PDB file of C-alpha atoms in Angstrom:
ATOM      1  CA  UNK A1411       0.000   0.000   0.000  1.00 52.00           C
ATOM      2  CA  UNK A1412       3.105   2.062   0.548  1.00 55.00           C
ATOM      3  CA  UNK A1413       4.394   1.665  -2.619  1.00 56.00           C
ATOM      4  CA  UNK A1414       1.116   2.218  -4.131  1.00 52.00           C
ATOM      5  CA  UNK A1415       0.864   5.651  -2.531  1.00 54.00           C
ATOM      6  CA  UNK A1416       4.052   6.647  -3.088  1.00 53.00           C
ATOM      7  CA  UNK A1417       3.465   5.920  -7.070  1.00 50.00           C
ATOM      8  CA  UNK A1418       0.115   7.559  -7.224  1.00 49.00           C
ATOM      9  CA  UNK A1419       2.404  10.985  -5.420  1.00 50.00           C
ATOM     10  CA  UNK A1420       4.745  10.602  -8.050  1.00 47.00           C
ATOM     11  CA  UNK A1421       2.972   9.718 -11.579  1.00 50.00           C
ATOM     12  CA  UNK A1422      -0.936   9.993 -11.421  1.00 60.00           C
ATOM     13  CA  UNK A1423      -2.262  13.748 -11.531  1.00 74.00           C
ATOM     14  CA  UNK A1424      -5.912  13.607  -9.907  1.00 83.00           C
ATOM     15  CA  UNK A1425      -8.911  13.400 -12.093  1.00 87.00           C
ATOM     16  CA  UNK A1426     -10.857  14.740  -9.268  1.00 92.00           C
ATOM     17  CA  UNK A1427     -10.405  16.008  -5.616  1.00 92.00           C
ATOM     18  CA  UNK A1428     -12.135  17.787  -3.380  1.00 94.00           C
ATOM     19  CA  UNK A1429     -13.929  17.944   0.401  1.00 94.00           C
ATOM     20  CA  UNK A1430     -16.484  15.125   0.544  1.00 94.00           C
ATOM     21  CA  UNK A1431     -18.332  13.794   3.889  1.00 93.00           C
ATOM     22  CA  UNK A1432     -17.874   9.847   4.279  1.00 91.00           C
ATOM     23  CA  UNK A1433     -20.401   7.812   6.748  1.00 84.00           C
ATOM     24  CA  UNK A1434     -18.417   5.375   8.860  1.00 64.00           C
ATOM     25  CA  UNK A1435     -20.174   2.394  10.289  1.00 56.00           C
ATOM     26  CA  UNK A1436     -19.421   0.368  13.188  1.00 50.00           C
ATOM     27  CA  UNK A1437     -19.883  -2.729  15.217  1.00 44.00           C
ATOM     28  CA  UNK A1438     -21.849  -5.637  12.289  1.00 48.00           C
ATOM     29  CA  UNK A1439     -22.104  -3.166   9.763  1.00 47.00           C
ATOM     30  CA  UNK A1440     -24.974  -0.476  11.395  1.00 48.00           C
ATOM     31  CA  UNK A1441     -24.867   2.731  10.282  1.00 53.00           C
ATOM     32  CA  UNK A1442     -23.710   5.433  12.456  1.00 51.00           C
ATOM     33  CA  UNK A1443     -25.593   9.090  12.259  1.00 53.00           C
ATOM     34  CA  UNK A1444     -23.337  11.766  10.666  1.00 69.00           C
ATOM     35  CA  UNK A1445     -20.724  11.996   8.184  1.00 81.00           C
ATOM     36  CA  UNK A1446     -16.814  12.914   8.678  1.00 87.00           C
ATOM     37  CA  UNK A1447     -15.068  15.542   6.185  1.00 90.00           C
ATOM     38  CA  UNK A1448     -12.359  14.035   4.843  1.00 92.00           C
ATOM     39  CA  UNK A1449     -10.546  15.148   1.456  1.00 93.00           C
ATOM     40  CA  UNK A1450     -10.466  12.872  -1.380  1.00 94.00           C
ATOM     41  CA  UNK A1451      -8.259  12.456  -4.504  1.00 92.00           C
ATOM     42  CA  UNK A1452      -9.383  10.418  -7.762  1.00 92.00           C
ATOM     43  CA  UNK A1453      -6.393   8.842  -9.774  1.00 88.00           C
ATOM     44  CA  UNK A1454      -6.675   6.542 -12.540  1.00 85.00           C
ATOM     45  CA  UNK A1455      -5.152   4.069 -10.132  1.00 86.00           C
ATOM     46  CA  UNK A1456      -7.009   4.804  -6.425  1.00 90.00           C
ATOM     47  CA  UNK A1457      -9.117   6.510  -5.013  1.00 92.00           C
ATOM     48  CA  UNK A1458      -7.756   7.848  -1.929  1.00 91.00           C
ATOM     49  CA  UNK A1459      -8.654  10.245   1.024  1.00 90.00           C
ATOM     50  CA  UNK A1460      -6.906  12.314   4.020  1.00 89.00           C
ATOM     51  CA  UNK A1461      -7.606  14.922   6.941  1.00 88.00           C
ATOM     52  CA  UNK A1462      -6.320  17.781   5.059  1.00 87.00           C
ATOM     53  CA  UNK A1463      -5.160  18.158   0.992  1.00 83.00           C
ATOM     54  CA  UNK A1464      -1.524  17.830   2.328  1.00 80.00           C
ATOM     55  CA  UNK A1465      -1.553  15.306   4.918  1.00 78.00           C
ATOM     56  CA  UNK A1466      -0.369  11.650   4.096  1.00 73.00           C
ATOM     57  CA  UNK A1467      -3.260   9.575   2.774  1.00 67.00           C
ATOM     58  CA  UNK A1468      -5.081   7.727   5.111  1.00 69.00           C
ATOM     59  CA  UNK A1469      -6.806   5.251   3.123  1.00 78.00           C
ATOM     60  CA  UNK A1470      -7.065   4.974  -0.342  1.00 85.00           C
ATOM     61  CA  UNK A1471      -9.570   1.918  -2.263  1.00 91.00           C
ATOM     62  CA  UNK A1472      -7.303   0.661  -5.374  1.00 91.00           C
ATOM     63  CA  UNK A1473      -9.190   1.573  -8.920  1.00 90.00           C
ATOM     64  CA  UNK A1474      -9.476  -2.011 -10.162  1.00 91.00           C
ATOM     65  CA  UNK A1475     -11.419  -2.746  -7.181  1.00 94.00           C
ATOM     66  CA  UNK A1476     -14.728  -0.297  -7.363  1.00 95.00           C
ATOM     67  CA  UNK A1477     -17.615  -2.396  -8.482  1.00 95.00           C
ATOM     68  CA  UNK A1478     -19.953   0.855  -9.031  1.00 96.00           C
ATOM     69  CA  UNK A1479     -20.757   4.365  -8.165  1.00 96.00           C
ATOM     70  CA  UNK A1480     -24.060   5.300  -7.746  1.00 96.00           C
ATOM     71  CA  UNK A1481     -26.575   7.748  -5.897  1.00 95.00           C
ATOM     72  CA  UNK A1482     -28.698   7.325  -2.870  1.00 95.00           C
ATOM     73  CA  UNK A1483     -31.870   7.704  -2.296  1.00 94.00           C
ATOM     74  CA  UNK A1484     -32.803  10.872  -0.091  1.00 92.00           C
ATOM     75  CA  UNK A1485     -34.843   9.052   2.767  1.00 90.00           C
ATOM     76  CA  UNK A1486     -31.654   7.197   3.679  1.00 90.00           C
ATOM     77  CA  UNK A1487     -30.024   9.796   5.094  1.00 89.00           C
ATOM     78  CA  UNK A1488     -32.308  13.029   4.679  1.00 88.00           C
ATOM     79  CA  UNK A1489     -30.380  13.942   1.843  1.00 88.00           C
ATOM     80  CA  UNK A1490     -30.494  13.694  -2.128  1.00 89.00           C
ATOM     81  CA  UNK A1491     -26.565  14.459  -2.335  1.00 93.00           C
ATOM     82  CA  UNK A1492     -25.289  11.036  -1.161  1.00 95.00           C
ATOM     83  CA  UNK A1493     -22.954   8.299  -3.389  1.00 96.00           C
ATOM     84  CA  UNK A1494     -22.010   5.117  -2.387  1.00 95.00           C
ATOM     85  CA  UNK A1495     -19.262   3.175  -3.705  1.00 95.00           C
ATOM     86  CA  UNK A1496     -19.177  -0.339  -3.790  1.00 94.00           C
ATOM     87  CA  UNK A1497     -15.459  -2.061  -4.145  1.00 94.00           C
ATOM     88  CA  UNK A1498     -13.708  -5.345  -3.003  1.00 92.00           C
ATOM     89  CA  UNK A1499     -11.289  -4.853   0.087  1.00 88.00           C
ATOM     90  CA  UNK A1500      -8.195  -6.766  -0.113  1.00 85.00           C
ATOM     91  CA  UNK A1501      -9.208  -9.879   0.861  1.00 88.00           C
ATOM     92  CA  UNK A1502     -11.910  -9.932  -1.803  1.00 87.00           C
ATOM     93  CA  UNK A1503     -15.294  -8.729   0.510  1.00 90.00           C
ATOM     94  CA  UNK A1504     -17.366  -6.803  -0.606  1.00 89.00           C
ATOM     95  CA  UNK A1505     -17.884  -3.146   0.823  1.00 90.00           C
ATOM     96  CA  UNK A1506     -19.826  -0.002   0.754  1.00 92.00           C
ATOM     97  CA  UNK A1507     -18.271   3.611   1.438  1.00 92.00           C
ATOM     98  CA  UNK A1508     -21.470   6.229   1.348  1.00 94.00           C
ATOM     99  CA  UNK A1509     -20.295   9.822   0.796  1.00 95.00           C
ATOM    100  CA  UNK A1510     -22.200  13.346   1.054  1.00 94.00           C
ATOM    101  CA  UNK A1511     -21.889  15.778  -1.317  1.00 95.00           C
ATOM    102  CA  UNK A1512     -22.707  19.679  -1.320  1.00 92.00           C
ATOM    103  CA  UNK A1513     -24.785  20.035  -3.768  1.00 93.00           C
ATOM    104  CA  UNK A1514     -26.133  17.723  -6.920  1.00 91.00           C
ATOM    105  CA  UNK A1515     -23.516  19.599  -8.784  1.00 91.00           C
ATOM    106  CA  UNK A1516     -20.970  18.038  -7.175  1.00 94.00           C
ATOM    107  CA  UNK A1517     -22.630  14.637  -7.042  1.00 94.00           C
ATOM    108  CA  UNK A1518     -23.032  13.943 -10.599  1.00 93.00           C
ATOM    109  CA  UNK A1519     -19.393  15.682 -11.146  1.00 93.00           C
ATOM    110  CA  UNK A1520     -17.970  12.703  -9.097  1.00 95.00           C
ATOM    111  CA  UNK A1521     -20.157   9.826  -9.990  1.00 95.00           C
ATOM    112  CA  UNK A1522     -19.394  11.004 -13.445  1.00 93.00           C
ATOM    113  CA  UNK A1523     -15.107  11.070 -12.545  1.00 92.00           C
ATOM    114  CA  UNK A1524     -15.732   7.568 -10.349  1.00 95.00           C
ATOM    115  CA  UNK A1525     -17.987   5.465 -13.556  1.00 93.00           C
ATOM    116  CA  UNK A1526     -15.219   7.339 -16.094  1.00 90.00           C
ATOM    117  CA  UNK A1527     -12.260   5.731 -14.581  1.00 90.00           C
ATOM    118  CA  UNK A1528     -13.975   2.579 -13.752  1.00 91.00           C
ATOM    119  CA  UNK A1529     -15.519   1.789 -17.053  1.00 90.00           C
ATOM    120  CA  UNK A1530     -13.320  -1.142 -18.068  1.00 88.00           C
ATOM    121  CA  UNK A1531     -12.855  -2.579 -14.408  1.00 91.00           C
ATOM    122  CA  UNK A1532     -14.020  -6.196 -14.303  1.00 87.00           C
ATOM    123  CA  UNK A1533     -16.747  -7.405 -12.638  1.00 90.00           C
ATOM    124  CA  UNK A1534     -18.975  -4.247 -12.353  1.00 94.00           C
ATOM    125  CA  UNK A1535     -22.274  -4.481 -11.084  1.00 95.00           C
ATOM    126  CA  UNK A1536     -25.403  -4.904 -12.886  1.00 93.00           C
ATOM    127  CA  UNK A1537     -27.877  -4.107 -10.055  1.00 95.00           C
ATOM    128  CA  UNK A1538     -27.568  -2.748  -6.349  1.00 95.00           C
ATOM    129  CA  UNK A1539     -29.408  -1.345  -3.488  1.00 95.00           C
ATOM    130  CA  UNK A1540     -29.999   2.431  -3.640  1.00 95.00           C
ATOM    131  CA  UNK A1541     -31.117   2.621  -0.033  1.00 94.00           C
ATOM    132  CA  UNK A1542     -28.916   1.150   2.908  1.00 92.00           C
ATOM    133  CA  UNK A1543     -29.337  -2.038   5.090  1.00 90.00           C
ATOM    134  CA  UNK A1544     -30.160  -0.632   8.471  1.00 85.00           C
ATOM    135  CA  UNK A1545     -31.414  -3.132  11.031  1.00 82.00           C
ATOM    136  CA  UNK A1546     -32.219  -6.429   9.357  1.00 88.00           C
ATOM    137  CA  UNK A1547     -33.458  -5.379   6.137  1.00 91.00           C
ATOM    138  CA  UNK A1548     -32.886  -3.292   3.563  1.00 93.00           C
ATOM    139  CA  UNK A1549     -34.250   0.506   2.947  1.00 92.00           C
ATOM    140  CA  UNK A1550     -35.081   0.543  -0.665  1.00 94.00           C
ATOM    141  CA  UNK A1551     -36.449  -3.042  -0.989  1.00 94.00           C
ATOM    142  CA  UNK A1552     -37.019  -4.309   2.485  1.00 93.00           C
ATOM    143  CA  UNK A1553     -35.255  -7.410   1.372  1.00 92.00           C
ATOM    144  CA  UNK A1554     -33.704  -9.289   4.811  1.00 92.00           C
ATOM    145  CA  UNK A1555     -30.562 -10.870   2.803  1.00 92.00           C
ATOM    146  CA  UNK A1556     -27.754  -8.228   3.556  1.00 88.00           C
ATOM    147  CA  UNK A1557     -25.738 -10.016   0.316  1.00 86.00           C
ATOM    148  CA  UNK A1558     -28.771  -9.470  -1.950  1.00 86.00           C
ATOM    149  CA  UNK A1559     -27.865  -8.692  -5.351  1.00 84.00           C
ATOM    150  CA  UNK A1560     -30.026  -5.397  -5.418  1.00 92.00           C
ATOM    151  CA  UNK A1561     -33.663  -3.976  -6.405  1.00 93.00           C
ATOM    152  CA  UNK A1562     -32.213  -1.589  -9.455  1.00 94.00           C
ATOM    153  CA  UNK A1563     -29.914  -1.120 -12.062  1.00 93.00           C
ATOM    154  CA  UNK A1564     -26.339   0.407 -12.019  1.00 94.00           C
ATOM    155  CA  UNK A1565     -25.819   3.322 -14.478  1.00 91.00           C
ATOM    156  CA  UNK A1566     -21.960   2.314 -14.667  1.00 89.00           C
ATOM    157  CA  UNK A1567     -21.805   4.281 -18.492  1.00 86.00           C
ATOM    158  CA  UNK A1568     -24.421   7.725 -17.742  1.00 87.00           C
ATOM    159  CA  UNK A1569     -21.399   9.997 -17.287  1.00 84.00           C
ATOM    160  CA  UNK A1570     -21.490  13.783 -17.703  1.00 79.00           C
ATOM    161  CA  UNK A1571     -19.868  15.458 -20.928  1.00 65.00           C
ATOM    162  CA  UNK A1572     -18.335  17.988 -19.503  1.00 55.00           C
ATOM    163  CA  UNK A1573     -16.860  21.041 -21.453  1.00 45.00           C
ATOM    164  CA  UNK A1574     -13.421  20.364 -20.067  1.00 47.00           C
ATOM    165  CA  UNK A1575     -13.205  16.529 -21.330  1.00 51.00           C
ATOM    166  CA  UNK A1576     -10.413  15.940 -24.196  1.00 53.00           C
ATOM    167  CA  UNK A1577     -11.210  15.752 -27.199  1.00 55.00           C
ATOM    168  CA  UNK A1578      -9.460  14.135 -29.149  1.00 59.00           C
ATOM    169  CA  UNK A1579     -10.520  15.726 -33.165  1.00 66.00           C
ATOM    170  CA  UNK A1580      -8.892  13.128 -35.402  1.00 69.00           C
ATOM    171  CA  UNK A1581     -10.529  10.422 -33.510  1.00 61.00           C
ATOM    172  CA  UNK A1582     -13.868  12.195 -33.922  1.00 67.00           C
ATOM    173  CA  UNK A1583     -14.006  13.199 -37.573  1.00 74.00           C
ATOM    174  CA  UNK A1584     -13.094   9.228 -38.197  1.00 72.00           C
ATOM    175  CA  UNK A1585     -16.035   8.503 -36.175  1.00 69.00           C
ATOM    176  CA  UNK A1586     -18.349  10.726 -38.090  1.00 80.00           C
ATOM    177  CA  UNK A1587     -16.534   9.147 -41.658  1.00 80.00           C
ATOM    178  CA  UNK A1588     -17.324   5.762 -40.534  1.00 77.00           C
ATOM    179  CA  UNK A1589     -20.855   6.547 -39.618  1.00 79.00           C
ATOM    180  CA  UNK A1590     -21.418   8.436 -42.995  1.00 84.00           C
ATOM    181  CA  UNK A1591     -19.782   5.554 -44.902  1.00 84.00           C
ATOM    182  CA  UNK A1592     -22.036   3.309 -42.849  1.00 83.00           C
ATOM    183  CA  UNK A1593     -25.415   4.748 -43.648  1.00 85.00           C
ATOM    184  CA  UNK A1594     -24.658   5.601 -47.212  1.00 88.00           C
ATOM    185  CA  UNK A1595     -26.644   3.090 -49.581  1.00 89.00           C
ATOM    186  CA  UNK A1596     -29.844   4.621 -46.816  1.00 88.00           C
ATOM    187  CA  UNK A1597     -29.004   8.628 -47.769  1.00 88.00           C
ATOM    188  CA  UNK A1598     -28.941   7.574 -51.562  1.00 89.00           C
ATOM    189  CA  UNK A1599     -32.266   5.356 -50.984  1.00 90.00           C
ATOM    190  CA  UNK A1600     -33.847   8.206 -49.197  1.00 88.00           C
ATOM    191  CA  UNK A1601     -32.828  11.095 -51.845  1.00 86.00           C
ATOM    192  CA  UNK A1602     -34.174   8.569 -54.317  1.00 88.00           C
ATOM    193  CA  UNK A1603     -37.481   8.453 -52.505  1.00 87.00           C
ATOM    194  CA  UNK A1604     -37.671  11.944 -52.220  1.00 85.00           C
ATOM    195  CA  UNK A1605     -36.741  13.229 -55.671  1.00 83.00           C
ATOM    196  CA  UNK A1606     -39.875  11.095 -56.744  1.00 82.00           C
ATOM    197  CA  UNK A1607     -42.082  12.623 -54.861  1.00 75.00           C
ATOM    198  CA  UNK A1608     -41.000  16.387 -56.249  1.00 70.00           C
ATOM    199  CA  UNK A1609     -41.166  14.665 -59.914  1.00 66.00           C
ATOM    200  CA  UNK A1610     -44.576  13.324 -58.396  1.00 63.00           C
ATOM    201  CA  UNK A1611     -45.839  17.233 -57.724  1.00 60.00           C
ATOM    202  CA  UNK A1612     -44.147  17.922 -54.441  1.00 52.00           C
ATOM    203  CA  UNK A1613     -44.301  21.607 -54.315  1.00 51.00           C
ATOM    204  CA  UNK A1614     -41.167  23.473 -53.935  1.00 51.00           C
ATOM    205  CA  UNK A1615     -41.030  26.832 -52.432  1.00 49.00           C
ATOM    206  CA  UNK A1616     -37.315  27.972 -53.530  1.00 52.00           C
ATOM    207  CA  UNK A1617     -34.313  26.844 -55.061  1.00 52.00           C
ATOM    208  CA  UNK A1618     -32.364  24.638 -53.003  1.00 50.00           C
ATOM    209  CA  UNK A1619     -35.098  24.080 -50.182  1.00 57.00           C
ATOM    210  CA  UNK A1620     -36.150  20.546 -51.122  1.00 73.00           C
ATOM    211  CA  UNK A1621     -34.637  18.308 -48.759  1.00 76.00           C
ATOM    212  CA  UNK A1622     -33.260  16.093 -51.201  1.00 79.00           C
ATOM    213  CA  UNK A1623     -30.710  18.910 -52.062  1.00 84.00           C
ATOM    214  CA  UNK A1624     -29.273  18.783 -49.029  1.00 86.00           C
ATOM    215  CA  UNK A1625     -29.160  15.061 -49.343  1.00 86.00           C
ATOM    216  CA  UNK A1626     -27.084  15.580 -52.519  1.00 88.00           C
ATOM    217  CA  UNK A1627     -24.619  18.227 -50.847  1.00 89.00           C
ATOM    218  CA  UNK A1628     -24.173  15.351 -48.213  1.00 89.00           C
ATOM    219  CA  UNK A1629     -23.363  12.923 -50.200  1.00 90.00           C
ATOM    220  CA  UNK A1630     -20.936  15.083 -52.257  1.00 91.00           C
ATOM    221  CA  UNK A1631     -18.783  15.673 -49.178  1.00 90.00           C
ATOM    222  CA  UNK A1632     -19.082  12.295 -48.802  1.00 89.00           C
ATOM    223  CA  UNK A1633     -17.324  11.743 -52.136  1.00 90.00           C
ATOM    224  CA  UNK A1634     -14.840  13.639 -51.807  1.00 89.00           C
ATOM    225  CA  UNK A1635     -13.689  12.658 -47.967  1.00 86.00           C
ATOM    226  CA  UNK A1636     -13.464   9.297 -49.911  1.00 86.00           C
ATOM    227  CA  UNK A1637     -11.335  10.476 -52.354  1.00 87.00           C
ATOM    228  CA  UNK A1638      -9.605  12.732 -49.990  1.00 84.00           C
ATOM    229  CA  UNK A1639      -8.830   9.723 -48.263  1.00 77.00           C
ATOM    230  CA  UNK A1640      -7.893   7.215 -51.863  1.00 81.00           C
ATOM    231  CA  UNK A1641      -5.373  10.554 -52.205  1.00 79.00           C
ATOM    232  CA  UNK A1642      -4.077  10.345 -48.693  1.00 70.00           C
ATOM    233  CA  UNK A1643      -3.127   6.790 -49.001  1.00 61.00           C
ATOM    234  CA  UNK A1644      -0.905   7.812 -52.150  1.00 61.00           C
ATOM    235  CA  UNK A1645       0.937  10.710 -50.750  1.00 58.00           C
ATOM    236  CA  UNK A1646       0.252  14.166 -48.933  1.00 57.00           C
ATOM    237  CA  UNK A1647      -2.841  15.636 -50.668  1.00 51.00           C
ATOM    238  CA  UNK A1648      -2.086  18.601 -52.952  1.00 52.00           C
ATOM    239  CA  UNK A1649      -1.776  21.932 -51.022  1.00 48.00           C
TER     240      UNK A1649
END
């Protein structure tokens, strides 16, 4: 865990960090009644968390480990602002850290950062509880089994697109290509379909209005990316 720490100081820059309110529990697993401010860092490797921004990390849950992120419901603990994350300790239980957040701003910010990093982990929930076990049973469902599978579904992939995410252009005008090259023979069907029904008496209220015009322009860039690219394959395209 040292070493772990130590690496995480020295090579992963935080994807997140911030002031967040965790819920301890004690004794077989009940739920104590406040929250403790602690300050937490998201890596692509842990997820850590301290006293203070520059105090030695206290704790930190290892990224491969987080099973899901997801919201609470608000009767749980009186507020609509509380995450729980689900993750395998080191000897393989399963456990649940519930954490406040200041506004829904923030929430959806972090579940956004914690289901981001966490995509490709294996063995990611489909389902879990959204309310907590308290007593014998749980909140949400009132089932009695504490190891229950869960009542709903995780959201592991609704993430936030956020202004400040990269962007990576190349890899998103090949995208669009692909998808153009893919729906091609349906654009050429479609301007087909509607250039008989203006030869048909479809009225036409201007020059260049009829929507099978723009389905020509369309495919006319689509031409020439494709040829664009036949030239690009032979050399550096003409400047």
């Amino acid at each position: 865990e040292l070493d772990l720490q130590r690496t995480l100081s020295l090579q992963a820059p935080p994807v997140k960090e911030g002031p967040l309110f965790i819920h301890r529990t004690k004794g077989k697993g009940h739920l104590m009644s406040s929250f403790k401010k602690l300050h937490f860092s998201l890596t692509t490797e842990a997820l850590s968390f301290a006293k203070t921004p520059s105090s030695k990390k206290s704790a930190l849950i290892k990224l491969a480990n987080i099973r899901a992120a997801e919201k609470v419901e608000e009767k749980s603990f009186g507020s609509s602002h509380v995450m729980q994350v689900i993750y395998e300790d080191d000897a393989g239980k399963a456990q649940t850290m519930y954490l406040q957040c200041k506004c829904v701003n923030e929430l959806n910010q972090w579940l956004s950062a914690l289901r981001k990093v966490s995509i490709s982990n294996p063995g990611l929930l489909g389902s879990y509880h959204p309310g907590v076990f308290r007593g014998d049973k749980w909140s949400c469902c009132h089932q009695k089994d504490k190891s229950d599978l869960g009542c709903d579904k995780t959201r592991s992939r609704v993430t936030l697109q956020e202004w400040n995410d990269p962007l990576d252009h190349d890899l998103e005008a090949q995208l669009i290509y692909r998808h153009l090259l893919g729906v091609e023979a349906a654009l050429r069907e479609k301007r087909r379909e509607l250039s008989a029904g203006t030869e048909a008496g479809s009225a036409r209220t201007g020059p260049g209005e009829a929507p099978e015009d723009a389905l020509a322009q369309l495919l006319q860039v689509l031409r020439d990316l494709q040829e664009a690219h036949r030239s690009g394959s032979a050399g550096p395209p003409p400047s």
